[in-house]
Amino acid sequence: MLNLDAMAAMFARNRNGYTLPQDLYVSREAYVFDTQVMLKSVWLFACTVAHVKNPGDWYRFDMANNSVIIVRGKDEEIRAFYNTCTHRGAQLCGDTQGRVPRFTCPYHSWAFGLDGKLMAARNMPDGFDKSEHGLHPVAIENVAGLLFICLADNPPPIDRVREDVGQQVGLYNLDRLKVAYQDDLIENANWKLTMENNRECYHCDSNHPELLNSLSGDGFGDGSPEDGLGADVAAFVALWKERGFHRDLIEFPDNWWHRVARLGLAKGAVSQTLDGTPASSKLIWDFDEPAPTSLSVWTHPNSWHHFCCDHAITFSVVPIAPDKTLLRTSWLVHEDAIELEDYTVENLTAVWRETNLQDSRLAEINHRGIATDGYRQGMYAREEYLVESFKNFYVECSLSALNDLVRSATEPKAAPVDADHAISGLPDLAIVDGTPVAAGPVEGAICGDSPG
């Protein structure tokens, strides 16, 4: 149940330059709002084309009560549908992924094609039209192999992300990769703390020795992304420009929700491995030789990615409770790479499996401390401005979605949001100097309509 008055009061305590109010991290109300309103109004990273590589391959994305099937059709088109039979609502797919020629409901055996169309339904009344009972679609976008879904009736724009991210990720040929390994880690922390931890490297020197064998930490709030190259930075950047794969830093332009950074790897490394050498002998990019660089891509509100010359790593974050978060990490290699011959899973995953465990512990102690009576909103350090960028995106999209709920609940002809919702004539809210105040439509991050 959503209490809109309570949510408005939480956002009213937001302060510019400071962490979020306590309740937005730890309360059940905020978790319900996040999963039922805010996160349903934006684009979420779900998986890659490598997760649904062949016709009939499907992958399940779950968030709270919602479950979505992402499937590659016989026509090679990738689509998304709610994981719900249109007969009496049974869940179609119980596993997390698989391959099928069609979807068959385990309850009454209704059968659906990979395109979502109803193929068979036994003993239905005269006049029953199968074309009106296909699976309910979910908005999906393919950005150079990264698959994003949106649960809103009217998804926000994604064209700028498709252009900026697609232009640079395309170099790594995700359509020619396969998933070598996938790891699910449950973090005992609120999802926003998992994301905030990723949006800075203020903590890296004292917590990530394995990661710093190949990443310098530069370009994540402090310095330039190429600074890890040291004195040779100018020569390398010139070479990358000559080869055509260097681009200037793109950092949440015009209130959009993406960041794309060409990183210089540290200590002569050419891949994010313990010794800096390639994890796979088959390179994935369009060049014959490795180079001391990787591509970093972030998308608010739930993902980050690293693309090396020999493999790619994708990360997705999904809240599963106020104090529990699913961090799903996938390692992708060339489709022709052979395990134990071209790569080993242990070497491929060593750096980021250890880094994820270290970050998980940090997020957990962060959540524990925030949950106490001693918590007060803390001031961000200068190099934590990217954390504040995430926080601002969260607040602005939340206020936009909250405004939509208030307007729909107070319009005379609109259906009530819920009998238990506390509306009390809430005004529109907007951010002024970091604080929500009464206003008209919210301007800020590129957010969509609240789910209907």
XYZ file of C-alpha atoms in Angstrom:
452
model
C 0.000 0.000 0.000
C 1.304 3.432 -0.894
C 1.006 6.345 1.482
C 1.644 9.342 -0.727
C 1.736 11.802 2.170
C 4.484 9.748 3.825
C 6.501 9.583 0.595
C 6.165 13.324 0.010
C 7.389 13.952 3.554
C 10.463 11.780 2.936
C 11.415 13.645 -0.229
C 10.802 16.984 1.486
C 13.775 16.183 3.754
C 16.156 15.791 0.798
C 19.114 18.209 0.906
C 21.339 19.328 -1.937
C 24.881 17.998 -1.472
C 23.868 15.452 1.152
C 22.839 11.802 1.288
C 19.168 10.828 1.267
C 16.927 10.929 4.328
C 17.031 7.723 6.381
C 13.560 6.450 5.477
C 14.330 6.485 1.758
C 17.051 3.916 2.435
C 15.497 1.674 5.056
C 11.697 1.942 5.177
C 9.192 -0.525 3.760
C 7.201 2.403 2.333
C 10.162 3.553 0.241
C 10.820 0.029 -1.025
C 7.206 -0.328 -2.165
C 7.333 3.090 -3.802
C 10.597 2.282 -5.577
C 9.435 -1.065 -6.975
C 5.809 -0.139 -7.692
C 6.238 3.427 -8.934
C 9.688 4.923 -9.489
C 11.485 1.974 -11.092
C 8.472 1.214 -13.270
C 8.650 4.700 -14.776
C 12.214 4.433 -16.193
C 14.288 2.187 -18.440
C 15.951 -0.717 -16.608
C 18.878 -2.754 -17.870
C 17.755 -6.386 -18.003
C 20.339 -8.460 -19.924
C 22.214 -8.614 -23.231
C 21.567 -10.173 -26.612
C 24.054 -12.885 -25.588
C 21.581 -14.035 -22.920
C 19.019 -14.767 -25.660
C 21.457 -15.708 -28.380
C 19.387 -18.161 -30.431
C 15.726 -18.345 -31.504
C 13.702 -19.745 -28.627
C 16.159 -18.560 -25.968
C 14.378 -16.726 -23.157
C 15.519 -14.908 -20.034
C 13.455 -13.860 -17.026
C 13.715 -10.453 -15.350
C 11.915 -10.119 -11.998
C 11.267 -7.093 -9.820
C 8.958 -7.356 -6.802
C 5.634 -8.767 -8.057
C 6.486 -8.319 -11.729
C 8.099 -10.948 -13.926
C 9.087 -10.343 -17.550
C 10.136 -12.837 -20.232
C 12.689 -11.626 -22.790
C 12.766 -13.936 -25.806
C 14.365 -14.147 -29.246
C 11.820 -15.116 -31.872
C 12.203 -17.309 -34.920
C 12.482 -14.077 -36.911
C 15.499 -13.086 -34.700
C 13.466 -10.223 -33.196
C 13.883 -9.828 -29.432
C 10.637 -9.115 -27.576
C 9.505 -8.838 -23.960
C 6.245 -10.009 -22.374
C 4.802 -10.253 -18.904
C 5.385 -13.754 -17.555
C 1.633 -14.246 -17.167
C -0.765 -16.477 -19.090
C -3.688 -14.516 -20.525
C -6.142 -17.290 -19.585
C -6.298 -17.173 -15.799
C -3.015 -15.548 -14.966
C -0.676 -18.443 -14.197
C 3.057 -17.829 -14.424
C 4.403 -19.281 -17.658
C 8.107 -19.690 -16.896
C 9.347 -20.828 -13.499
C 13.047 -21.081 -14.314
C 15.337 -18.103 -14.801
C 16.186 -18.870 -18.436
C 15.781 -21.562 -21.053
C 15.022 -22.437 -24.685
C 11.609 -23.414 -26.036
C 9.866 -23.710 -29.427
C 6.813 -22.061 -27.832
C 5.523 -21.084 -24.392
C 3.040 -23.543 -22.916
C 1.190 -22.627 -19.746
C 1.697 -25.384 -17.138
C -1.847 -24.863 -15.818
C -4.251 -25.376 -18.763
C -1.772 -25.805 -21.634
C -2.519 -22.612 -23.517
C 0.288 -22.285 -26.058
C 1.913 -19.035 -27.212
C 4.356 -18.426 -30.035
C 7.713 -16.780 -29.468
C 6.091 -13.624 -30.864
C 3.541 -13.691 -28.029
C 0.570 -14.706 -30.173
C -1.850 -17.262 -28.761
C -1.543 -20.466 -30.791
C -3.836 -22.897 -28.979
C -6.550 -22.722 -26.312
C -8.803 -25.760 -25.788
C -12.597 -25.758 -25.511
C -13.185 -22.018 -25.565
C -16.684 -20.610 -26.307
C -17.892 -19.728 -29.794
C -16.646 -16.350 -30.872
C -13.395 -16.622 -28.904
C -10.717 -14.726 -30.853
C -7.167 -15.958 -30.256
C -5.741 -12.746 -31.708
C -7.138 -10.829 -28.724
C -5.462 -13.028 -26.106
C -1.752 -12.844 -26.857
C 0.827 -12.244 -24.160
C 0.930 -8.690 -22.835
C 3.996 -6.917 -24.259
C 6.580 -4.963 -22.301
C 8.583 -2.126 -23.879
C 12.095 -3.256 -24.812
C 15.012 -1.515 -26.526
C 18.214 -3.016 -27.910
C 21.137 -0.607 -27.459
C 24.068 -2.199 -29.319
C 23.301 -5.488 -27.571
C 22.323 -4.115 -24.154
C 18.630 -4.822 -23.543
C 16.527 -2.335 -21.579
C 12.904 -2.765 -20.541
C 10.349 -0.291 -19.203
C 7.155 -1.182 -17.334
C 5.494 2.205 -17.876
C 2.539 2.650 -20.215
C 4.405 5.576 -21.808
C 8.160 4.933 -21.547
C 10.516 7.923 -21.493
C 12.782 8.678 -24.477
C 15.807 6.469 -25.068
C 17.092 7.819 -28.394
C 20.036 9.777 -26.915
C 21.184 6.681 -24.999
C 20.845 4.562 -28.122
C 23.039 7.011 -30.030
C 25.731 7.751 -27.430
C 26.044 4.270 -25.918
C 25.407 2.354 -29.115
C 28.096 4.215 -31.023
C 30.833 3.074 -28.629
C 29.570 -0.289 -27.373
C 29.137 -1.396 -30.988
C 32.927 -1.757 -31.167
C 32.665 -4.854 -28.950
C 30.229 -6.845 -31.098
C 27.852 -8.123 -28.422
C 25.886 -10.039 -31.044
C 28.958 -12.260 -31.497
C 29.460 -12.967 -27.786
C 28.206 -15.659 -25.419
C 27.676 -15.733 -21.660
C 30.644 -17.558 -20.139
C 29.524 -17.144 -16.542
C 26.779 -15.465 -14.516
C 26.902 -14.763 -10.788
C 24.025 -13.716 -8.526
C 25.032 -11.994 -5.297
C 22.475 -10.999 -2.663
C 23.683 -7.878 -0.871
C 22.305 -7.095 2.586
C 21.711 -3.450 1.752
C 19.210 -1.187 0.066
C 19.547 -1.100 -3.719
C 20.346 2.610 -3.735
C 23.386 1.981 -1.546
C 24.612 -0.670 -3.978
C 24.310 1.875 -6.777
C 25.838 4.726 -4.788
C 28.851 2.575 -3.922
C 29.431 1.961 -7.617
C 29.208 5.642 -8.509
C 32.471 6.575 -6.792
C 36.003 5.304 -6.302
C 36.616 7.337 -3.147
C 36.743 3.978 -1.358
C 38.848 2.075 -3.899
C 42.396 2.575 -2.574
C 41.613 1.002 0.784
C 39.224 -1.710 -0.387
C 39.960 -3.011 -3.908
C 43.544 -4.285 -4.336
C 42.584 -6.765 -7.079
C 40.695 -4.183 -9.118
C 43.520 -1.648 -8.870
C 45.890 -4.044 -10.621
C 44.249 -2.907 -13.855
C 42.085 0.139 -13.023
C 43.687 3.217 -11.525
C 40.460 4.622 -10.092
C 40.874 7.776 -12.172
C 37.848 9.111 -13.991
C 35.279 8.045 -11.397
C 34.835 11.433 -9.783
C 38.526 12.336 -9.583
C 40.704 13.114 -12.584
C 40.324 12.181 -16.226
C 39.280 8.667 -17.348
C 42.585 8.287 -19.205
C 44.812 9.332 -16.281
C 45.650 5.732 -15.379
C 47.975 5.683 -18.389
C 50.365 8.050 -16.607
C 52.881 9.987 -18.680
C 51.952 8.126 -21.871
C 48.340 9.320 -21.864
C 48.731 11.773 -24.760
C 50.389 9.178 -27.006
C 47.746 6.567 -26.312
C 44.851 8.968 -26.821
C 46.361 10.052 -30.137
C 46.668 6.407 -31.206
C 43.071 5.646 -30.180
C 41.820 8.645 -32.113
C 43.770 7.456 -35.142
C 42.146 4.011 -34.839
C 38.752 5.642 -34.505
C 37.615 4.371 -31.121
C 38.399 7.301 -28.837
C 35.529 9.599 -27.862
C 35.311 12.415 -25.378
C 33.709 11.681 -22.027
C 29.896 11.610 -22.081
C 28.602 12.276 -18.573
C 24.829 12.441 -18.081
C 24.350 15.089 -20.784
C 21.320 17.403 -20.591
C 19.803 15.464 -17.666
C 19.981 12.127 -19.497
C 20.788 8.937 -17.642
C 23.972 7.562 -19.212
C 27.724 7.925 -18.857
C 30.282 6.594 -21.368
C 33.998 6.828 -20.564
C 37.034 5.506 -22.410
C 39.351 4.426 -19.575
C 43.090 4.079 -19.556
C 44.084 0.856 -17.814
C 46.848 0.994 -15.191
C 50.247 -0.671 -14.868
C 50.390 -1.759 -18.511
C 47.225 -3.862 -18.216
C 45.180 -4.606 -21.341
C 42.308 -6.370 -19.571
C 40.638 -6.361 -16.166
C 42.349 -9.487 -14.831
C 44.608 -10.124 -11.858
C 47.771 -9.864 -13.965
C 46.392 -7.447 -16.570
C 46.745 -9.870 -19.485
C 43.775 -10.973 -21.614
C 41.403 -13.428 -19.951
C 40.493 -14.877 -23.352
C 42.758 -15.485 -26.329
C 39.940 -14.548 -28.731
C 39.483 -10.791 -28.816
C 35.975 -9.365 -29.093
C 36.648 -5.953 -30.595
C 37.434 -4.999 -34.178
C 41.215 -4.831 -33.758
C 43.859 -7.538 -33.978
C 45.788 -6.507 -30.875
C 44.908 -5.684 -27.272
C 45.414 -2.160 -25.927
C 45.600 -0.631 -22.422
C 42.028 0.610 -22.424
C 38.492 -0.401 -21.573
C 35.102 1.213 -22.014
C 33.002 2.068 -18.964
C 29.230 2.521 -19.405
C 26.809 3.510 -16.657
C 23.057 3.814 -16.902
C 20.829 5.135 -14.140
C 19.188 3.669 -12.206
C 20.453 0.061 -12.204
C 23.518 -0.835 -14.227
C 27.175 -0.460 -15.057
C 29.358 -2.255 -17.609
C 33.003 -2.755 -18.558
C 34.131 -3.657 -22.084
C 37.681 -4.927 -22.544
C 39.370 -6.046 -25.746
C 38.804 -9.717 -24.842
C 35.634 -9.815 -22.705
C 32.728 -7.758 -21.414
C 31.191 -7.594 -17.955
C 27.634 -6.420 -17.272
C 26.075 -5.626 -13.895
C 22.395 -5.213 -13.061
C 20.879 -4.203 -9.727
C 17.354 -5.137 -8.620
C 15.818 -4.496 -5.164
C 14.317 -7.570 -3.517
C 13.592 -6.133 -0.030
C 14.235 -2.846 1.792
C 17.567 -4.287 2.944
C 18.349 -6.828 0.209
C 19.519 -6.337 -3.357
C 20.273 -8.703 -6.208
C 23.517 -7.877 -8.001
C 23.717 -9.972 -11.165
C 27.058 -10.027 -12.975
C 27.597 -11.624 -16.384
C 30.932 -12.241 -18.131
C 30.774 -12.392 -21.934
C 33.421 -13.796 -24.275
C 33.673 -14.402 -28.018
C 31.166 -16.999 -29.205
C 34.005 -19.128 -30.604
C 36.063 -19.074 -27.408
C 36.427 -22.521 -25.832
C 36.573 -22.906 -22.074
C 39.886 -24.331 -20.766
C 41.428 -23.717 -24.172
C 40.876 -19.990 -24.761
C 39.834 -18.962 -21.245
C 39.116 -20.252 -17.755
C 36.144 -19.057 -15.740
C 38.325 -18.681 -12.649
C 40.708 -16.227 -14.322
C 37.953 -14.460 -16.251
C 35.882 -13.717 -13.157
C 38.533 -13.363 -10.435
C 38.788 -9.561 -10.278
C 35.121 -8.664 -10.278
C 33.922 -11.567 -8.123
C 36.286 -10.413 -5.400
C 35.452 -6.747 -6.003
C 31.731 -7.502 -5.792
C 32.204 -9.269 -2.439
C 34.213 -6.321 -1.117
C 31.564 -3.841 -2.289
C 28.820 -6.011 -0.833
C 30.425 -5.804 2.596
C 30.741 -2.022 2.257
C 27.112 -1.618 1.233
C 26.028 -3.814 4.155
C 27.866 -1.794 6.805
C 26.584 1.371 5.141
C 22.997 0.128 5.443
C 23.501 -0.986 9.044
C 24.818 2.403 10.047
C 22.052 4.312 8.285
C 19.417 2.192 10.047
C 20.519 3.407 13.508
C 19.248 6.398 15.471
C 22.647 8.002 14.998
C 22.271 8.528 11.243
C 22.204 12.059 9.894
C 22.367 12.989 6.215
C 26.051 13.184 5.309
C 27.806 15.690 3.051
C 29.321 14.368 -0.186
C 33.047 14.721 -0.848
C 34.100 16.557 -4.014
C 34.870 13.325 -5.832
C 31.453 11.901 -4.951
C 29.618 14.184 -7.367
C 28.657 11.156 -9.463
C 26.949 9.662 -6.416
C 24.940 12.853 -6.160
C 24.131 12.573 -9.849
C 22.539 9.187 -9.149
C 20.720 10.563 -6.109
C 19.362 13.507 -8.094
C 18.128 11.194 -10.837
C 16.364 9.058 -8.244
C 14.758 12.051 -6.516
C 13.678 13.806 -9.712
C 12.166 10.699 -11.278
C 10.485 9.837 -7.996
C 8.923 13.282 -7.721
C 7.762 13.132 -11.332
C 6.115 9.758 -10.738
C 4.672 10.908 -7.421
C 3.161 13.973 -9.085
C 1.529 11.775 -11.696
C -0.005 9.599 -8.985
C -1.316 12.618 -7.112
C -2.836 14.139 -10.239
C -4.466 10.880 -11.304
C -5.837 10.342 -7.808
C -7.330 13.826 -7.509
C -8.837 14.158 -10.996
C -12.622 13.704 -10.699
C -12.839 11.144 -13.508
C -9.754 9.198 -12.580
C -10.009 5.858 -10.846
C -8.757 5.992 -7.242
C -5.202 4.808 -6.734
C -6.199 2.760 -3.689
C -8.675 3.105 -0.866
C -5.852 3.045 1.673
C -3.750 5.739 0.012
C -3.415 8.964 1.930
C -3.794 11.736 -0.630
C -4.896 14.764 1.375
C -4.691 17.121 -1.612
C -0.917 16.899 -2.002
C 0.517 19.707 -4.152
C 2.852 19.152 -7.076
C 6.470 18.881 -5.987
C 9.700 19.970 -7.636
C 13.333 20.384 -6.601
C 14.669 23.813 -5.692
C 18.222 23.775 -4.294
C 17.813 20.097 -3.537
C 14.514 20.469 -1.694
C 11.049 19.430 -2.971
C 8.627 22.361 -3.047
C 5.180 22.987 -4.509
C 5.408 23.533 -8.255
C 4.142 22.540 -11.672
C 5.492 19.636 -13.729
C 8.945 18.474 -12.664
C 11.809 19.335 -15.005
C 15.054 17.437 -14.662
C 16.045 13.878 -15.416
C 14.516 12.206 -18.468
C 11.770 10.262 -16.715
C 8.590 8.642 -17.981
C 4.993 8.663 -16.908
C 4.184 6.712 -13.793
C 2.852 3.232 -14.570
C -0.884 3.206 -15.092
